[in-house]
Amino acid sequence: MAGNLVPFLLMVIVQLGSAGMNIISKLAMDTGMNPFIHVAYRQLFATVSIAPFAYFLERKTRPKLTFSIIFQIFLCSIFGVSVTQITYFVGLKNSTPTIACALSNITPAVTFIFAVPFGLEKLGFKTKAGQAKLWGTTFCVGGALLLSVYHGHIVGIAQSSIHWRYAENAGGKDGVSNHVNFILGPFLLIMSAVSWAIWFIIQARLSEKYNAPYSSSALMCLMASFQCVIVGFCFDHDMSAWALTPMIRATSTIYSGIVCTALAFCLMTWCIGAKGPLYVSVFSPLLLVIVAILSWALLQEKLYIGTLVGSVLIVMGLYGVLWGKNKEMEKDDDNKEIVHFGEEDELKPTK
């Protein structure tokens, strides 16, 4: 019981932390904070946070760095951090936290699409697992498109009785924010999922050669810090824009870097080791539920029919892909056991 409770609680904490990031980051950008500057600060704080873990936990086991590994980490920093987070936060600024979390759930489906040509995944049309992944991907993509192009009527939910004065002052009178663009926002969020999926492909290759997750993450965040600072200055030359005032800006960037990068990575790494990657992935829709509730309660966000139906399709598709992947992993484990027992029989001396 205790062995199952600890990973469960840790993953709930990770999702709660990410939900808080979406809310306060949205508020920070609604005050006029440039999302490029927000991402740059996040990488700086994340690098400082995760570097001690890399030094103390992996100083004796860290593999030797080669040019090939450094180049792969550089690619990971571009796709996994810089492009992913810039498009996500610009998309978040131009949409709502609920839409941003919903579209982030298409990542497993997009990863599956990219993994097939690289030989990291099999289609397997004739198996139930293959069909589940195919239909799950279709549902995810369909839900993302529906959420992006169709809004429909507002769902009749009673207005929250919670009045957060700061959020009311930062937001617009007709919803969560005055900075909502239902075309640009979802498009950038989908591009963020695509970039994140590319990172999964590169990271899978990197992990085979450089099995030091804290060190590679610290280097990745360090490289991304330089990239994001340069991009931030290209888009905003005014030094006053880099000021972390009002306080919500400093809170948002420090919180995002420490809680949602350094701490979240450590907790997820532990849970992956204890329960496997599939267990961690299953908690992704929980973030959507938490953010939807918090956005309704704190930001007075309105929920549209298109957002609701699209989110449901994405979650159904996500679980379809995860179920299919789980079945394939179980089958591979069974095949390995059969091969192992077969080898033992061959090694037995004959009479």
mmCIF file of C-alpha atoms in Angstrom:
data_model
loop_
_atom_site.group_PDB
_atom_site.id
_atom_site.type_symbol
_atom_site.label_atom_id
_atom_site.label_comp_id
_atom_site.label_asym_id
_atom_site.label_seq_id
_atom_site.Cartn_x
_atom_site.Cartn_y
_atom_site.Cartn_z
ATOM 1 C CA MET A 1 0.000 0.000 0.000
ATOM 2 C CA ALA A 2 2.790 2.421 0.969
ATOM 3 C CA GLY A 3 4.718 1.476 -2.177
ATOM 4 C CA ASN A 4 1.799 2.619 -4.335
ATOM 5 C CA LEU A 5 0.846 5.660 -2.251
ATOM 6 C CA VAL A 6 4.181 7.495 -2.413
ATOM 7 C CA PRO A 7 4.503 7.551 -6.250
ATOM 8 C CA PHE A 8 0.812 8.509 -6.502
ATOM 9 C CA LEU A 9 1.225 11.457 -4.123
ATOM 10 C CA LEU A 10 4.432 12.601 -5.834
ATOM 11 C CA MET A 11 2.773 12.634 -9.263
ATOM 12 C CA VAL A 12 -0.215 14.549 -7.885
ATOM 13 C CA ILE A 13 2.251 17.093 -6.456
ATOM 14 C CA VAL A 14 3.926 17.394 -9.886
ATOM 15 C CA GLN A 15 0.583 18.055 -11.576
ATOM 16 C CA LEU A 16 -0.451 20.570 -8.908
ATOM 17 C CA GLY A 17 2.881 22.356 -9.377
ATOM 18 C CA SER A 18 2.409 22.502 -13.146
ATOM 19 C CA ALA A 19 -1.154 23.743 -12.721
ATOM 20 C CA GLY A 20 0.088 26.588 -10.531
ATOM 21 C CA MET A 21 2.666 27.485 -13.173
ATOM 22 C CA ASN A 22 -0.002 27.792 -15.860
ATOM 23 C CA ILE A 23 -2.130 30.084 -13.698
ATOM 24 C CA ILE A 24 0.564 32.457 -12.412
ATOM 25 C CA SER A 25 2.453 32.509 -15.737
ATOM 26 C CA LYS A 26 -0.749 33.542 -17.489
ATOM 27 C CA LEU A 27 -1.238 36.338 -14.956
ATOM 28 C CA ALA A 28 2.401 37.465 -15.289
ATOM 29 C CA MET A 29 2.075 37.762 -19.061
ATOM 30 C CA ASP A 30 -1.272 39.530 -18.727
ATOM 31 C CA THR A 31 0.609 42.271 -16.843
ATOM 32 C CA GLY A 32 2.632 42.820 -20.014
ATOM 33 C CA MET A 33 5.577 40.486 -19.372
ATOM 34 C CA ASN A 34 7.152 39.333 -22.614
ATOM 35 C CA PRO A 35 6.861 35.526 -22.851
ATOM 36 C CA PHE A 36 10.346 35.370 -24.414
ATOM 37 C CA ILE A 37 11.757 37.066 -21.306
ATOM 38 C CA HIS A 38 9.698 34.768 -19.059
ATOM 39 C CA VAL A 39 11.202 31.687 -20.735
ATOM 40 C CA ALA A 40 14.744 33.116 -20.512
ATOM 41 C CA TYR A 41 14.447 33.705 -16.776
ATOM 42 C CA ARG A 42 12.917 30.281 -16.275
ATOM 43 C CA GLN A 43 15.957 28.580 -17.832
ATOM 44 C CA LEU A 44 18.363 30.619 -15.711
ATOM 45 C CA PHE A 45 16.587 29.678 -12.480
ATOM 46 C CA ALA A 46 16.231 26.052 -13.621
ATOM 47 C CA THR A 47 19.959 25.784 -14.369
ATOM 48 C CA VAL A 48 20.915 27.134 -10.942
ATOM 49 C CA SER A 49 18.401 24.757 -9.286
ATOM 50 C CA ILE A 50 19.346 21.538 -11.020
ATOM 51 C CA ALA A 51 23.148 22.009 -11.172
ATOM 52 C CA PRO A 52 23.726 20.904 -7.538
ATOM 53 C CA PHE A 53 21.807 17.649 -8.168
ATOM 54 C CA ALA A 54 23.947 16.978 -11.244
ATOM 55 C CA TYR A 55 27.188 17.634 -9.366
ATOM 56 C CA PHE A 56 26.541 15.710 -6.146
ATOM 57 C CA LEU A 57 24.476 12.781 -7.478
ATOM 58 C CA GLU A 58 26.388 12.007 -10.682
ATOM 59 C CA ARG A 59 29.951 13.206 -10.143
ATOM 60 C CA LYS A 60 31.218 9.603 -9.829
ATOM 61 C CA THR A 61 28.984 7.967 -12.429
ATOM 62 C CA ARG A 62 28.862 10.673 -15.111
ATOM 63 C CA PRO A 63 30.055 9.347 -18.525
ATOM 64 C CA LYS A 64 32.679 11.220 -20.503
ATOM 65 C CA LEU A 65 31.398 14.049 -22.687
ATOM 66 C CA THR A 66 32.174 13.758 -26.395
ATOM 67 C CA PHE A 67 31.475 16.142 -29.272
ATOM 68 C CA SER A 68 28.642 13.892 -30.468
ATOM 69 C CA ILE A 69 26.980 13.914 -27.029
ATOM 70 C CA ILE A 70 27.399 17.685 -26.647
ATOM 71 C CA PHE A 71 25.793 18.187 -30.065
ATOM 72 C CA GLN A 72 22.851 15.969 -29.133
ATOM 73 C CA ILE A 73 22.398 17.878 -25.852
ATOM 74 C CA PHE A 74 22.493 21.095 -27.901
ATOM 75 C CA LEU A 75 19.703 19.771 -30.147
ATOM 76 C CA CYS A 76 17.749 18.753 -27.033
ATOM 77 C CA SER A 77 18.148 22.271 -25.653
ATOM 78 C CA ILE A 78 16.732 23.760 -28.861
ATOM 79 C CA PHE A 79 13.760 21.440 -29.346
ATOM 80 C CA GLY A 80 13.105 20.305 -25.772
ATOM 81 C CA VAL A 81 13.477 23.656 -24.051
ATOM 82 C CA SER A 82 13.835 26.773 -26.204
ATOM 83 C CA VAL A 83 11.359 26.105 -29.021
ATOM 84 C CA THR A 84 8.984 24.056 -26.857
ATOM 85 C CA GLN A 85 8.721 26.612 -24.061
ATOM 86 C CA ILE A 86 8.748 29.727 -26.248
ATOM 87 C CA THR A 87 5.883 28.444 -28.394
ATOM 88 C CA TYR A 88 4.068 27.147 -25.290
ATOM 89 C CA PHE A 89 4.227 30.405 -23.349
ATOM 90 C CA VAL A 90 3.461 32.619 -26.344
ATOM 91 C CA GLY A 91 0.574 30.248 -27.055
ATOM 92 C CA LEU A 92 -0.504 30.413 -23.409
ATOM 93 C CA LYS A 93 -0.483 34.217 -23.550
ATOM 94 C CA ASN A 94 -2.752 34.091 -26.613
ATOM 95 C CA SER A 95 -5.147 31.445 -25.264
ATOM 96 C CA THR A 96 -6.251 30.139 -21.861
ATOM 97 C CA PRO A 97 -4.606 27.788 -19.325
ATOM 98 C CA THR A 98 -7.274 25.128 -20.001
ATOM 99 C CA ILE A 99 -6.646 25.116 -23.766
ATOM 100 C CA ALA A 100 -2.876 25.072 -23.208
ATOM 101 C CA CYS A 101 -3.086 22.018 -20.921
ATOM 102 C CA ALA A 102 -5.515 20.235 -23.245
ATOM 103 C CA LEU A 103 -3.264 20.627 -26.274
ATOM 104 C CA SER A 104 -0.170 19.552 -24.339
ATOM 105 C CA ASN A 105 -1.803 16.106 -24.050
ATOM 106 C CA ILE A 106 -1.381 15.476 -27.794
ATOM 107 C CA THR A 107 2.380 15.029 -27.292
ATOM 108 C CA PRO A 108 2.271 11.182 -26.987
ATOM 109 C CA ALA A 109 0.294 10.956 -30.244
ATOM 110 C CA VAL A 110 2.652 13.334 -32.065
ATOM 111 C CA THR A 111 5.640 11.422 -30.673
ATOM 112 C CA PHE A 112 4.151 8.189 -32.035
ATOM 113 C CA ILE A 113 3.791 9.778 -35.498
ATOM 114 C CA PHE A 114 7.455 10.875 -35.515
ATOM 115 C CA ALA A 115 8.766 7.673 -33.929
ATOM 116 C CA VAL A 116 7.412 5.375 -36.670
ATOM 117 C CA PRO A 117 9.773 6.596 -39.463
ATOM 118 C CA PHE A 118 12.765 6.318 -37.095
ATOM 119 C CA GLY A 119 11.905 2.717 -36.252
ATOM 120 C CA LEU A 120 11.248 3.523 -32.572
ATOM 121 C CA GLU A 121 7.585 2.505 -32.850
ATOM 122 C CA LYS A 122 5.664 -0.080 -34.926
ATOM 123 C CA LEU A 123 2.308 0.484 -36.561
ATOM 124 C CA GLY A 124 1.003 -3.057 -36.063
ATOM 125 C CA PHE A 125 -2.361 -2.572 -37.810
ATOM 126 C CA LYS A 126 -3.346 -6.213 -37.221
ATOM 127 C CA THR A 127 -2.903 -6.132 -33.442
ATOM 128 C CA LYS A 128 -5.202 -4.570 -30.855
ATOM 129 C CA ALA A 129 -2.283 -2.592 -29.448
ATOM 130 C CA GLY A 130 -1.444 -1.143 -32.868
ATOM 131 C CA GLN A 131 -5.065 -0.272 -33.558
ATOM 132 C CA ALA A 132 -5.365 1.396 -30.140
ATOM 133 C CA LYS A 133 -2.322 3.573 -30.842
ATOM 134 C CA LEU A 134 -3.594 4.437 -34.327
ATOM 135 C CA TRP A 135 -7.113 5.341 -33.164
ATOM 136 C CA GLY A 136 -5.729 7.102 -30.103
ATOM 137 C CA THR A 137 -3.530 9.248 -32.320
ATOM 138 C CA THR A 138 -6.497 10.007 -34.565
ATOM 139 C CA PHE A 139 -8.617 11.064 -31.587
ATOM 140 C CA CYS A 140 -5.813 13.287 -30.232
ATOM 141 C CA VAL A 141 -5.257 15.033 -33.548
ATOM 142 C CA GLY A 142 -9.001 15.346 -34.155
ATOM 143 C CA GLY A 143 -9.574 16.767 -30.678
ATOM 144 C CA ALA A 144 -6.728 19.262 -31.149
ATOM 145 C CA LEU A 145 -8.168 20.441 -34.472
ATOM 146 C CA LEU A 146 -11.677 20.719 -33.035
ATOM 147 C CA LEU A 147 -10.427 22.646 -30.024
ATOM 148 C CA SER A 148 -8.462 24.981 -32.305
ATOM 149 C CA VAL A 149 -11.094 25.851 -34.922
ATOM 150 C CA TYR A 150 -14.440 25.447 -33.134
ATOM 151 C CA HIS A 151 -15.634 27.117 -29.948
ATOM 152 C CA GLY A 152 -19.432 27.012 -29.945
ATOM 153 C CA HIS A 153 -21.616 28.146 -27.094
ATOM 154 C CA ILE A 154 -20.439 28.756 -23.550
ATOM 155 C CA VAL A 155 -21.070 25.818 -21.219
ATOM 156 C CA GLY A 156 -23.625 26.853 -18.608
ATOM 157 C CA ILE A 157 -21.599 26.528 -15.425
ATOM 158 C CA ALA A 158 -22.324 28.742 -12.434
ATOM 159 C CA GLN A 159 -19.820 31.530 -11.911
ATOM 160 C CA SER A 160 -17.247 31.013 -9.189
ATOM 161 C CA SER A 161 -17.893 32.838 -5.927
ATOM 162 C CA ILE A 162 -14.142 33.258 -5.353
ATOM 163 C CA HIS A 163 -12.952 36.767 -6.154
ATOM 164 C CA TRP A 164 -9.191 37.029 -6.539
ATOM 165 C CA ARG A 165 -8.767 40.783 -6.854
ATOM 166 C CA TYR A 166 -5.357 40.548 -8.533
ATOM 167 C CA ALA A 167 -6.671 38.219 -11.244
ATOM 168 C CA GLU A 168 -9.710 40.418 -11.787
ATOM 169 C CA ASN A 169 -7.511 43.466 -12.281
ATOM 170 C CA ALA A 170 -5.128 41.632 -14.652
ATOM 171 C CA GLY A 171 -7.840 39.931 -16.711
ATOM 172 C CA GLY A 172 -10.544 41.264 -18.957
ATOM 173 C CA LYS A 173 -14.148 41.779 -18.044
ATOM 174 C CA ASP A 174 -15.367 39.033 -20.415
ATOM 175 C CA GLY A 175 -13.068 36.220 -19.428
ATOM 176 C CA VAL A 176 -9.673 35.198 -18.309
ATOM 177 C CA SER A 177 -7.731 37.751 -20.308
ATOM 178 C CA ASN A 178 -7.734 40.453 -22.945
ATOM 179 C CA HIS A 179 -4.917 38.623 -24.764
ATOM 180 C CA VAL A 180 -6.849 35.684 -26.246
ATOM 181 C CA ASN A 181 -6.397 34.737 -29.900
ATOM 182 C CA PHE A 182 -8.197 31.454 -30.622
ATOM 183 C CA ILE A 183 -6.209 30.932 -33.853
ATOM 184 C CA LEU A 184 -2.628 31.928 -32.989
ATOM 185 C CA GLY A 185 -2.719 30.512 -29.442
ATOM 186 C CA PRO A 186 -3.744 26.910 -30.272
ATOM 187 C CA PHE A 187 -1.468 26.866 -33.343
ATOM 188 C CA LEU A 188 1.598 27.742 -31.254
ATOM 189 C CA LEU A 189 0.594 25.237 -28.579
ATOM 190 C CA ILE A 190 0.397 22.492 -31.218
ATOM 191 C CA MET A 191 3.854 23.548 -32.481
ATOM 192 C CA SER A 192 5.081 23.258 -28.892
ATOM 193 C CA ALA A 193 3.801 19.653 -28.741
ATOM 194 C CA VAL A 194 5.509 18.894 -32.065
ATOM 195 C CA SER A 195 8.821 20.313 -30.813
ATOM 196 C CA TRP A 196 8.472 18.356 -27.550
ATOM 197 C CA ALA A 197 7.865 15.163 -29.554
ATOM 198 C CA ILE A 198 11.053 15.781 -31.569
ATOM 199 C CA TRP A 199 12.894 16.157 -28.260
ATOM 200 C CA PHE A 200 11.635 12.718 -27.167
ATOM 201 C CA ILE A 201 13.163 11.175 -30.307
ATOM 202 C CA ILE A 202 16.540 12.863 -29.790
ATOM 203 C CA GLN A 203 16.512 12.226 -26.033
ATOM 204 C CA ALA A 204 15.900 8.508 -26.600
ATOM 205 C CA ARG A 205 19.132 8.327 -28.615
ATOM 206 C CA LEU A 206 21.031 10.493 -26.131
ATOM 207 C CA SER A 207 20.024 8.383 -23.108
ATOM 208 C CA GLU A 208 21.602 5.311 -24.704
ATOM 209 C CA LYS A 209 25.007 7.020 -24.874
ATOM 210 C CA TYR A 210 24.897 9.386 -21.900
ATOM 211 C CA ASN A 211 23.042 7.903 -18.951
ATOM 212 C CA ALA A 212 23.297 10.909 -16.624
ATOM 213 C CA PRO A 213 19.856 12.559 -16.606
ATOM 214 C CA TYR A 214 20.656 15.320 -14.092
ATOM 215 C CA SER A 215 23.890 16.333 -15.829
ATOM 216 C CA SER A 216 22.351 16.295 -19.298
ATOM 217 C CA SER A 217 19.372 18.316 -18.022
ATOM 218 C CA ALA A 218 21.658 20.876 -16.366
ATOM 219 C CA LEU A 219 23.674 21.272 -19.578
ATOM 220 C CA MET A 220 20.474 21.419 -21.612
ATOM 221 C CA CYS A 221 19.045 24.197 -19.416
ATOM 222 C CA LEU A 222 22.365 26.080 -19.470
ATOM 223 C CA MET A 223 22.498 26.033 -23.277
ATOM 224 C CA ALA A 224 18.837 26.994 -23.453
ATOM 225 C CA SER A 225 19.484 29.926 -21.111
ATOM 226 C CA PHE A 226 21.885 31.479 -23.639
ATOM 227 C CA GLN A 227 19.519 30.741 -26.517
ATOM 228 C CA CYS A 228 16.466 32.199 -24.779
ATOM 229 C CA VAL A 229 18.304 35.299 -23.528
ATOM 230 C CA ILE A 230 19.485 36.031 -27.080
ATOM 231 C CA VAL A 231 15.982 35.504 -28.481
ATOM 232 C CA GLY A 232 14.515 37.633 -25.697
ATOM 233 C CA PHE A 233 16.842 40.559 -26.480
ATOM 234 C CA CYS A 234 16.087 40.215 -30.198
ATOM 235 C CA PHE A 235 12.366 40.653 -29.513
ATOM 236 C CA ASP A 236 12.678 43.274 -26.773
ATOM 237 C CA HIS A 237 15.713 45.591 -26.553
ATOM 238 C CA ASP A 238 14.287 47.630 -23.686
ATOM 239 C CA MET A 239 16.113 46.716 -20.465
ATOM 240 C CA SER A 240 13.135 47.844 -18.389
ATOM 241 C CA ALA A 241 11.134 44.950 -19.872
ATOM 242 C CA TRP A 242 13.521 42.564 -18.076
ATOM 243 C CA ALA A 243 12.607 43.949 -14.667
ATOM 244 C CA LEU A 244 10.914 41.358 -12.459
ATOM 245 C CA THR A 245 8.299 43.793 -11.232
ATOM 246 C CA PRO A 246 5.451 43.616 -10.404
ATOM 247 C CA MET A 247 6.062 40.733 -7.993
ATOM 248 C CA ILE A 248 3.952 38.282 -10.034
ATOM 249 C CA ARG A 249 6.704 38.261 -12.675
ATOM 250 C CA ALA A 250 9.447 37.286 -10.243
ATOM 251 C CA THR A 251 7.166 34.735 -8.582
ATOM 252 C CA SER A 252 6.222 33.201 -11.919
ATOM 253 C CA THR A 253 9.755 32.815 -13.291
ATOM 254 C CA ILE A 254 11.311 31.531 -10.060
ATOM 255 C CA TYR A 255 8.393 29.156 -9.475
ATOM 256 C CA SER A 256 8.543 27.829 -13.051
ATOM 257 C CA GLY A 257 12.291 27.243 -12.965
ATOM 258 C CA ILE A 258 12.531 25.632 -9.522
ATOM 259 C CA VAL A 259 9.202 23.837 -9.086
ATOM 260 C CA CYS A 260 8.287 22.936 -12.680
ATOM 261 C CA THR A 261 11.757 22.140 -13.999
ATOM 262 C CA ALA A 262 14.191 21.153 -11.240
ATOM 263 C CA LEU A 263 11.806 19.671 -8.641
ATOM 264 C CA ALA A 264 9.391 18.174 -11.170
ATOM 265 C CA PHE A 265 12.225 16.500 -13.061
ATOM 266 C CA CYS A 266 13.625 14.931 -9.871
ATOM 267 C CA LEU A 267 10.214 13.642 -8.766
ATOM 268 C CA MET A 268 9.309 12.277 -12.212
ATOM 269 C CA THR A 269 12.717 10.610 -12.543
ATOM 270 C CA TRP A 270 12.155 8.837 -9.208
ATOM 271 C CA CYS A 271 8.623 7.775 -10.217
ATOM 272 C CA ILE A 272 9.821 6.488 -13.591
ATOM 273 C CA GLY A 273 12.401 4.358 -11.782
ATOM 274 C CA ALA A 274 9.806 3.069 -9.309
ATOM 275 C CA LYS A 275 6.772 2.613 -11.588
ATOM 276 C CA GLY A 276 7.920 3.108 -15.180
ATOM 277 C CA PRO A 277 7.318 5.855 -17.776
ATOM 278 C CA LEU A 278 3.755 4.759 -18.549
ATOM 279 C CA TYR A 279 2.701 5.371 -14.946
ATOM 280 C CA VAL A 280 3.993 8.948 -15.152
ATOM 281 C CA SER A 281 2.256 9.569 -18.491
ATOM 282 C CA VAL A 282 -1.130 8.469 -17.179
ATOM 283 C CA PHE A 283 -1.237 11.498 -14.850
ATOM 284 C CA SER A 284 -1.115 14.034 -17.716
ATOM 285 C CA PRO A 285 -4.928 14.477 -17.987
ATOM 286 C CA LEU A 286 -5.048 15.218 -14.243
ATOM 287 C CA LEU A 287 -3.270 18.502 -15.006
ATOM 288 C CA LEU A 288 -6.045 19.453 -17.432
ATOM 289 C CA VAL A 289 -8.715 18.817 -14.788
ATOM 290 C CA ILE A 290 -6.864 20.777 -12.086
ATOM 291 C CA VAL A 291 -6.173 23.737 -14.382
ATOM 292 C CA ALA A 292 -9.754 23.804 -15.666
ATOM 293 C CA ILE A 293 -11.052 23.976 -12.076
ATOM 294 C CA LEU A 294 -8.515 26.610 -10.989
ATOM 295 C CA SER A 295 -9.091 28.718 -14.108
ATOM 296 C CA TRP A 296 -12.846 28.652 -13.495
ATOM 297 C CA ALA A 297 -12.489 29.363 -9.767
ATOM 298 C CA LEU A 298 -9.682 31.947 -9.770
ATOM 299 C CA LEU A 299 -9.608 33.468 -13.263
ATOM 300 C CA GLN A 300 -13.342 33.333 -14.083
ATOM 301 C CA GLU A 301 -12.474 31.464 -17.304
ATOM 302 C CA LYS A 302 -15.439 30.535 -19.491
ATOM 303 C CA LEU A 303 -15.636 26.995 -20.868
ATOM 304 C CA TYR A 304 -16.779 26.546 -24.475
ATOM 305 C CA ILE A 305 -18.413 23.479 -26.049
ATOM 306 C CA GLY A 306 -15.511 23.119 -28.505
ATOM 307 C CA THR A 307 -12.961 23.238 -25.697
ATOM 308 C CA LEU A 308 -14.874 20.643 -23.663
ATOM 309 C CA VAL A 309 -15.449 18.166 -26.525
ATOM 310 C CA GLY A 310 -11.929 18.630 -27.902
ATOM 311 C CA SER A 311 -10.405 18.036 -24.459
ATOM 312 C CA VAL A 312 -12.438 14.844 -23.980
ATOM 313 C CA LEU A 313 -11.302 13.527 -27.386
ATOM 314 C CA ILE A 314 -7.676 14.329 -26.572
ATOM 315 C CA VAL A 315 -7.833 12.531 -23.206
ATOM 316 C CA MET A 316 -9.547 9.497 -24.799
ATOM 317 C CA GLY A 317 -6.888 9.443 -27.501
ATOM 318 C CA LEU A 318 -4.101 9.775 -24.956
ATOM 319 C CA TYR A 319 -5.302 6.757 -23.001
ATOM 320 C CA GLY A 320 -5.730 4.827 -26.258
ATOM 321 C CA VAL A 321 -2.081 5.436 -27.167
ATOM 322 C CA LEU A 322 -0.907 4.612 -23.641
ATOM 323 C CA TRP A 323 -3.010 1.417 -23.497
ATOM 324 C CA GLY A 324 -1.624 0.244 -26.829
ATOM 325 C CA LYS A 325 1.944 1.023 -25.777
ATOM 326 C CA ASN A 326 1.442 -0.821 -22.480
ATOM 327 C CA LYS A 327 0.154 -3.928 -24.282
ATOM 328 C CA GLU A 328 3.174 -3.895 -26.603
ATOM 329 C CA MET A 329 5.538 -3.605 -23.642
ATOM 330 C CA GLU A 330 3.828 -6.544 -21.912
ATOM 331 C CA LYS A 331 4.130 -8.613 -25.088
ATOM 332 C CA ASP A 332 7.828 -7.729 -25.449
ATOM 333 C CA ASP A 333 8.444 -8.748 -21.824
ATOM 334 C CA ASP A 334 6.675 -12.078 -22.405
ATOM 335 C CA ASN A 335 8.786 -12.721 -25.525
ATOM 336 C CA LYS A 336 11.985 -11.954 -23.607
ATOM 337 C CA GLU A 337 10.988 -14.441 -20.902
ATOM 338 C CA ILE A 338 10.301 -17.114 -23.523
ATOM 339 C CA VAL A 339 13.698 -16.499 -25.169
ATOM 340 C CA HIS A 340 15.387 -16.535 -21.753
ATOM 341 C CA PHE A 341 13.827 -19.875 -20.771
ATOM 342 C CA GLY A 342 14.730 -21.245 -24.192
ATOM 343 C CA GLU A 343 18.366 -20.294 -23.699
ATOM 344 C CA GLU A 344 18.363 -21.966 -20.264
ATOM 345 C CA ASP A 345 17.076 -25.196 -21.810
ATOM 346 C CA GLU A 346 19.863 -25.096 -24.429
ATOM 347 C CA LEU A 347 22.476 -24.658 -21.705
ATOM 348 C CA LYS A 348 21.292 -27.726 -19.723
ATOM 349 C CA PRO A 349 23.685 -30.660 -20.137
ATOM 350 C CA THR A 350 22.316 -33.603 -22.076
ATOM 351 C CA LYS A 351 22.452 -37.090 -20.622
#
